[in-house]
Tab-separated table of C-alpha atoms and ligand atoms in Angstrom:
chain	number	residue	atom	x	y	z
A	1	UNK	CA	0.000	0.000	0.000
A	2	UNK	CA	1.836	3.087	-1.178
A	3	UNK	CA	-0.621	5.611	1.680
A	4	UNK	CA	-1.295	5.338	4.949
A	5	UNK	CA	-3.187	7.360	7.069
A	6	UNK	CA	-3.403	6.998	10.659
A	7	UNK	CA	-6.138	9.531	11.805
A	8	UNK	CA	-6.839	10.105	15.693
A	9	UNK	CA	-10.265	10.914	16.876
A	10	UNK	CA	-9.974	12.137	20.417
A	11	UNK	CA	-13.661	12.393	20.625
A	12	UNK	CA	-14.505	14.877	23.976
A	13	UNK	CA	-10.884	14.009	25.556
A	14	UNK	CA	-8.406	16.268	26.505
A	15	UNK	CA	-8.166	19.946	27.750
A	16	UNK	CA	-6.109	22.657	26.554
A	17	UNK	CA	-3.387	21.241	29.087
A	18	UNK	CA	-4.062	17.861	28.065
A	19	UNK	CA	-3.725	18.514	24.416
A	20	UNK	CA	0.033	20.867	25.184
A	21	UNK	CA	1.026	17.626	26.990
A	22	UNK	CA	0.561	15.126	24.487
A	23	UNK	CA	2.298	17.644	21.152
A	24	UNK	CA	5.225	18.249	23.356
A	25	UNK	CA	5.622	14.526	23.213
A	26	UNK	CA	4.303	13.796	20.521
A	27	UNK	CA	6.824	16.084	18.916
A	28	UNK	CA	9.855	14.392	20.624
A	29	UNK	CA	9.686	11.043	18.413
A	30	UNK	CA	11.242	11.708	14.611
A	31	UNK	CA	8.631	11.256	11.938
A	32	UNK	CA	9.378	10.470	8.459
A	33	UNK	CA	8.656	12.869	5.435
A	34	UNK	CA	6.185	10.575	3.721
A	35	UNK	CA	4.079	9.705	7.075
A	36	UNK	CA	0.603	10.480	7.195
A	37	UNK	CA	-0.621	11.343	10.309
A	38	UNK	CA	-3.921	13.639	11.504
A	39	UNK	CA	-4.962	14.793	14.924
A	40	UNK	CA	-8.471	14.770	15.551
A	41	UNK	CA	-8.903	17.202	19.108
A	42	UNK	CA	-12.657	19.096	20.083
A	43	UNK	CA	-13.193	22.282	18.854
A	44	UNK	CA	-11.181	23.998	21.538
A	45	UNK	CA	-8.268	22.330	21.322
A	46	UNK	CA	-7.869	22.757	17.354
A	47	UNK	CA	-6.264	26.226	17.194
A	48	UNK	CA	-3.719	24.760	20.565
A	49	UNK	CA	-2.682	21.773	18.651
A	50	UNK	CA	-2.242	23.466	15.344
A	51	UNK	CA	0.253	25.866	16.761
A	52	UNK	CA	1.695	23.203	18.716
A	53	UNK	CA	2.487	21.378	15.798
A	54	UNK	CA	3.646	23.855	13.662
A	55	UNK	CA	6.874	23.028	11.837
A	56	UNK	CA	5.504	18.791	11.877
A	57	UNK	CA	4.053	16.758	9.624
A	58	UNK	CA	1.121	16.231	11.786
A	59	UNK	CA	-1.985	18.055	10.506
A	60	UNK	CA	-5.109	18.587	12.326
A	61	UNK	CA	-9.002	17.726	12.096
A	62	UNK	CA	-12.385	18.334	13.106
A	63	UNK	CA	-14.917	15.952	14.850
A	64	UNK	CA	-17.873	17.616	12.822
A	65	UNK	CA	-18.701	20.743	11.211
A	66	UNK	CA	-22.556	22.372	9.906
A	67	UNK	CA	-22.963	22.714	6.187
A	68	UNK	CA	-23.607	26.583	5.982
A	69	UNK	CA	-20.703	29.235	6.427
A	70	UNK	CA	-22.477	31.191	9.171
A	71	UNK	CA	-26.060	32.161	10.581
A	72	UNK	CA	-28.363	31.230	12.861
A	73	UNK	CA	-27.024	27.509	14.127
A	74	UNK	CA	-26.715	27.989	18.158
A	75	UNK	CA	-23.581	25.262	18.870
A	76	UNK	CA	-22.702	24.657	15.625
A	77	UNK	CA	-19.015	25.391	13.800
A	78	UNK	CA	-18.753	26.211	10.043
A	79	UNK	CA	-16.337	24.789	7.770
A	80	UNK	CA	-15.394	28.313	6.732
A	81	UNK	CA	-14.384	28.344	10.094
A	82	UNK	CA	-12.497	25.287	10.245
A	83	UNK	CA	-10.838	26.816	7.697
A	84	UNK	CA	-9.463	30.188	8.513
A	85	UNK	CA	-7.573	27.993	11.455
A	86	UNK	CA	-5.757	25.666	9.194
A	87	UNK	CA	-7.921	22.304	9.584
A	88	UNK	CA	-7.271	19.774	6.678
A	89	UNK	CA	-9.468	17.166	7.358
A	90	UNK	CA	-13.305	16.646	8.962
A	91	UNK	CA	-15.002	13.583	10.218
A	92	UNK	CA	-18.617	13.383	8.798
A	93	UNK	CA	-20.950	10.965	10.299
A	94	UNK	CA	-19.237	9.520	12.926
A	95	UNK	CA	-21.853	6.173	14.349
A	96	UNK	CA	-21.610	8.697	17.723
A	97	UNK	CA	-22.838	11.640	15.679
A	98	UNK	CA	-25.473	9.507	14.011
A	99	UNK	CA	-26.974	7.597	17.276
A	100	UNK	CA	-26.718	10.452	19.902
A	101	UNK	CA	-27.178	13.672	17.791
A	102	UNK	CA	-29.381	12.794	14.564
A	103	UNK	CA	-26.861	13.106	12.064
A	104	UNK	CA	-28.634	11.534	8.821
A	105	UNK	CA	-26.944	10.618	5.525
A	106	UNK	CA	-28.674	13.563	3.915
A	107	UNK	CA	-27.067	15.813	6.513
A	108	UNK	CA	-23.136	14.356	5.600
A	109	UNK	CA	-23.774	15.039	1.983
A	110	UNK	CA	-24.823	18.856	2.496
A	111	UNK	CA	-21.097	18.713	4.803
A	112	UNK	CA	-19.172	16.760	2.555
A	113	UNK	CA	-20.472	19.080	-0.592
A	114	UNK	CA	-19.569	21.859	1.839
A	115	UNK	CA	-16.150	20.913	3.228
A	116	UNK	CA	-15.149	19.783	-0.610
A	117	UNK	CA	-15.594	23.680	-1.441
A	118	UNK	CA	-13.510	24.910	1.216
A	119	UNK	CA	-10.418	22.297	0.625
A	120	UNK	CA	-11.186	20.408	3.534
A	121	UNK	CA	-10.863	16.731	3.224
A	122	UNK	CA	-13.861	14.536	4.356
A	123	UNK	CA	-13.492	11.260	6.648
A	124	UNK	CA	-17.091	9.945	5.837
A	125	UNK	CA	-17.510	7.218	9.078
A	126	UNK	CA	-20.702	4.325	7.707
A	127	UNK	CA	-20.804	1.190	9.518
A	128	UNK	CA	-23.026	-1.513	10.974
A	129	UNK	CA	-24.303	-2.345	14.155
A	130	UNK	CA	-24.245	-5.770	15.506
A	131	UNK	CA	-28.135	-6.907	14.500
A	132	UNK	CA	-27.310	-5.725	11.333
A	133	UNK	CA	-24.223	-7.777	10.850
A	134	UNK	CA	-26.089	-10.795	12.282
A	135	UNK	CA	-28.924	-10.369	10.089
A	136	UNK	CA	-26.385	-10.077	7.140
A	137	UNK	CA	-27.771	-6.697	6.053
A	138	UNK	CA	-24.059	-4.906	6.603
A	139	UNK	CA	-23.500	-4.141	2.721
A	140	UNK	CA	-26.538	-2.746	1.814
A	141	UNK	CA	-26.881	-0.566	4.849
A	142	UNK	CA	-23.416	0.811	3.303
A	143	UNK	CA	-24.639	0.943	0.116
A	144	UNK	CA	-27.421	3.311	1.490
A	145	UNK	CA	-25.115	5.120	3.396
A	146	UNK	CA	-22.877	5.744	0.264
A	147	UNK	CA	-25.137	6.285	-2.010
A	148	UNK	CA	-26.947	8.971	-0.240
A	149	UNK	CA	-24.000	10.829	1.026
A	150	UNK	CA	-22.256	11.188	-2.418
A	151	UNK	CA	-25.236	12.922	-4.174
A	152	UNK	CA	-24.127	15.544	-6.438
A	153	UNK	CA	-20.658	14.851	-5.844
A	154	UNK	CA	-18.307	16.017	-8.659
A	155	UNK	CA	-16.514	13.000	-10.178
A	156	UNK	CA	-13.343	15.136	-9.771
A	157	UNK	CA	-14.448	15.445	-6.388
A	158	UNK	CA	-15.021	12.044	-5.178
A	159	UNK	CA	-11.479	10.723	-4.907
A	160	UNK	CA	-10.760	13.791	-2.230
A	161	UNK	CA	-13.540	11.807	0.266
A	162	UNK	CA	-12.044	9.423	2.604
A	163	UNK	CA	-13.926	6.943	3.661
A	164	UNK	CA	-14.023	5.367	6.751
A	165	UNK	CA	-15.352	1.743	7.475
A	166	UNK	CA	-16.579	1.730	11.179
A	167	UNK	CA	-18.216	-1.416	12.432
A	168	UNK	CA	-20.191	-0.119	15.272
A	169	UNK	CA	-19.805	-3.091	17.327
A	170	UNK	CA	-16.327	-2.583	17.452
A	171	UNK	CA	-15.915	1.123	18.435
A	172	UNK	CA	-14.497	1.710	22.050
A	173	UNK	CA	-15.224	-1.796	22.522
A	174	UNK	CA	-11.768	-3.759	22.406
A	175	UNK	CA	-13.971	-6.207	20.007
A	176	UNK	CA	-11.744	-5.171	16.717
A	177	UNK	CA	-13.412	-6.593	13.046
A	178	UNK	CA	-10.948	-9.280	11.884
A	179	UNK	CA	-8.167	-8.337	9.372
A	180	UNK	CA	-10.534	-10.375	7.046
A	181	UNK	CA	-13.871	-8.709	8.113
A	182	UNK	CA	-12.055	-5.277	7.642
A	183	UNK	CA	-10.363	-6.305	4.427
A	184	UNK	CA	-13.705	-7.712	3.234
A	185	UNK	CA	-15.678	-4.832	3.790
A	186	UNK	CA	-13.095	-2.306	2.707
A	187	UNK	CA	-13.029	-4.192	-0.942
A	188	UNK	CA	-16.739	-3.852	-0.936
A	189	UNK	CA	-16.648	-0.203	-0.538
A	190	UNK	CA	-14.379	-0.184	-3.087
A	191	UNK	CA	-16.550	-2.235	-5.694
A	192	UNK	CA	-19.383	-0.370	-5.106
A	193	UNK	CA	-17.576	2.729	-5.217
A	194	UNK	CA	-16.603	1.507	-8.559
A	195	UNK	CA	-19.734	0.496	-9.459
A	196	UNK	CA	-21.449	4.159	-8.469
A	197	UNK	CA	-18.585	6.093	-10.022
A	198	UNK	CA	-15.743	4.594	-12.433
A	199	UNK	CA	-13.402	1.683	-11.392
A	200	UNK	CA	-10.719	4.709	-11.766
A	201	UNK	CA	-12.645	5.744	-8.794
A	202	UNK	CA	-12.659	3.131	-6.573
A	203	UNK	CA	-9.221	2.077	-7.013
A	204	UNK	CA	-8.290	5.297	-5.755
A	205	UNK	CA	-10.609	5.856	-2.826
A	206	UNK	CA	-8.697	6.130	0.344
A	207	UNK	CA	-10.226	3.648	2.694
A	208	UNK	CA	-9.565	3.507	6.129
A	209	UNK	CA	-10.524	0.960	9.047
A	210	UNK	CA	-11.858	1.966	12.980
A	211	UNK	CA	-12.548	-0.264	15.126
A	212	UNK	CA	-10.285	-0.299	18.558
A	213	UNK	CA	-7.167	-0.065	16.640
A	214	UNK	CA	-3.985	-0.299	18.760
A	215	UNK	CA	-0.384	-1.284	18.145
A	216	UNK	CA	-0.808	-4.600	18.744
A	217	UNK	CA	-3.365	-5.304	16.017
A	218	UNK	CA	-2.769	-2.629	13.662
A	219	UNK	CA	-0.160	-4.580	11.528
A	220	UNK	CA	-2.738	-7.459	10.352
A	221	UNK	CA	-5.152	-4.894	9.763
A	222	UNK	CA	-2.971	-1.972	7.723
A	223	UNK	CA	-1.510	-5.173	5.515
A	224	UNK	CA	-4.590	-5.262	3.976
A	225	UNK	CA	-5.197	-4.827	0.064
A	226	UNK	CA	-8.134	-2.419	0.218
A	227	UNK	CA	-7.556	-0.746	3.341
A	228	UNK	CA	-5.420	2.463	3.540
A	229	UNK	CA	-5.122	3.446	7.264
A	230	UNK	CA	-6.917	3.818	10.544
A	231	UNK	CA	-9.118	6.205	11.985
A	232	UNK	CA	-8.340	5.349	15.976
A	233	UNK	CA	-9.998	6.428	19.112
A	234	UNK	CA	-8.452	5.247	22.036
A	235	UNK	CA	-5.484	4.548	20.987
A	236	UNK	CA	-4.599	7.811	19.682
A	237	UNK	CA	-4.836	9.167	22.774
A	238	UNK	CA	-1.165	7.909	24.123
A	239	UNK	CA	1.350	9.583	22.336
A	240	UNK	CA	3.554	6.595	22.462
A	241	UNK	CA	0.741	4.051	21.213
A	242	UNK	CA	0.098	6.887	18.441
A	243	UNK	CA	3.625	6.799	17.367
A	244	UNK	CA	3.991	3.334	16.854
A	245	UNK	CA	1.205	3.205	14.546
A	246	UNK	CA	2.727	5.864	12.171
A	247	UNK	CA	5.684	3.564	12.345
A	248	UNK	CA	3.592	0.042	12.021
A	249	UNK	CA	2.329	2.311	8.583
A	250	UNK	CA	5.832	3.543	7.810
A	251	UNK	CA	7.122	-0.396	7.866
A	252	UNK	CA	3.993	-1.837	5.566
A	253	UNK	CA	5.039	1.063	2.956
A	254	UNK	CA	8.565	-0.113	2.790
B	1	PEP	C1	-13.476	6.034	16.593
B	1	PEP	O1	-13.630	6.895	17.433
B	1	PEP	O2	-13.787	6.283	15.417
B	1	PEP	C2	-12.922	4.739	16.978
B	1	PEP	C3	-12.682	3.857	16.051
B	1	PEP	O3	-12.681	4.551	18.317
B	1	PEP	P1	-11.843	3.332	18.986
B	1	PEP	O4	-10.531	3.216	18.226
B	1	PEP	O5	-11.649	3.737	20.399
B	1	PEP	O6	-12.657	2.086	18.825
């Protein structure tokens, strides 16, 4: 796999101390040129952990963003926003988002449309929960989820969307998908990706896996033909445990 991208999604973790703490050691391991890392922080830690990092490789993300530049959305952050503090990437429909605060597939496309026009790169989250798995339904609930979030989408456009394949049932839970489950899923993405777009397109997709990622399972995982990095919780949490998955990625690419 010639990318990797290990993306950390601190969720509602770490205060502005917190988040100092973990870039000063964070920025004491060496990182290579080619390494792809993000930093995923809450809102108020974005603008700390971008200056932070200045000068690294390590670029920064948000957990969620509204689809209109500015007006009248108590709570809610802009993409324009986002912007004007230097965030590359934002998460859209993370299974949290979706199950606590109503986030609907026709909500991530009017994002993703919107963070595509600012230059902010999308991490589209779609995933199954358990019943669904058991009932065998996983594929076309992504299918749905796809479908519906890349309405309108530019061809151009579509290979700037990362996607990432989040089996609920294995978020925060320890319970990681199998290398094959991941792998299996990821190439389905990819097919129907193909299928809705051009095989062009879905051979270029970057597709990552989340799931309790850690160290100690990320090599099995990362090997994988159709997946191209993680987007990690917990684990991204540790600045050590962080590290060695940049370097897990760093060895695969070799
Ligand atoms: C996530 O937050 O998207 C996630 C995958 O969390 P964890 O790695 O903790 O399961």
């Amino acid at each position: 796999m010639d990318r990797i991208l290990i993306a950390g999604n601190w969720k509602m973790n770490k205060d502005a101390k917190g988040t100092i703490d973990f870039a000063k050691k964070i920025k004491k391991y060496s990182f290579n040129e080619g390494d792809e890392v993000c930093l995923i922080p809450p809102f108020t830690d974005l603008k700390i952990l971008k200056d932070e990092l200045d000068g690294t490789n390590i670029k920064i993300g948000a957990q969620n963003c509204h689809f209109e530049d500015n007006g009248a959305y108590t709570g809610e952050i802009s993409s324009e926003m986002l912007k004007e503090i230097g965030v590359e990437f934002c998460i859209v429909g993370h299974s949290e988002r979706r199950e606590y605060f109503g986030e609907t597939d026709k909500s991530c496309n009017k994002k993703i449309i919107k963070l595509l026009e600012k230059g902010i790169t999308p991490i589209l989250c779609v995933g199954e929960k358990e019943d669904i798995r058991e009932a065998g339904a996983e594929q076309s609930l992504i299918s749905k989820q796809l479908g519906e979030a890349f309405i309108g989408i530019k061809q151009a456009d579509v290979p700037k969307v990362i996607i990432a394949y989040e089996p609920i049932w294995a978020i925060g839970t320890g319970k990681t998908a199998t290398p094959e489950q991941a792998q299996e899923m990821s190439a389905f993405i990819r097919g129907f990706m193909s299928g809705l777009f051009s095989e062009a397109i879905g051979e270029c997709m970057m597709i990552l896996y989340g799931g309790s990622v850690k160290p100690e399972n990320a090599r099995d995982i990362l090997r994988q033909r159709d997946i191209n990095g993680a987007l990690v919780g917990g684990a991204s949490l540790d600045p050590k445990s962080l590290y060695e998955l940049v370097k897990i990625s760093a060895d695969l690419k070799k």
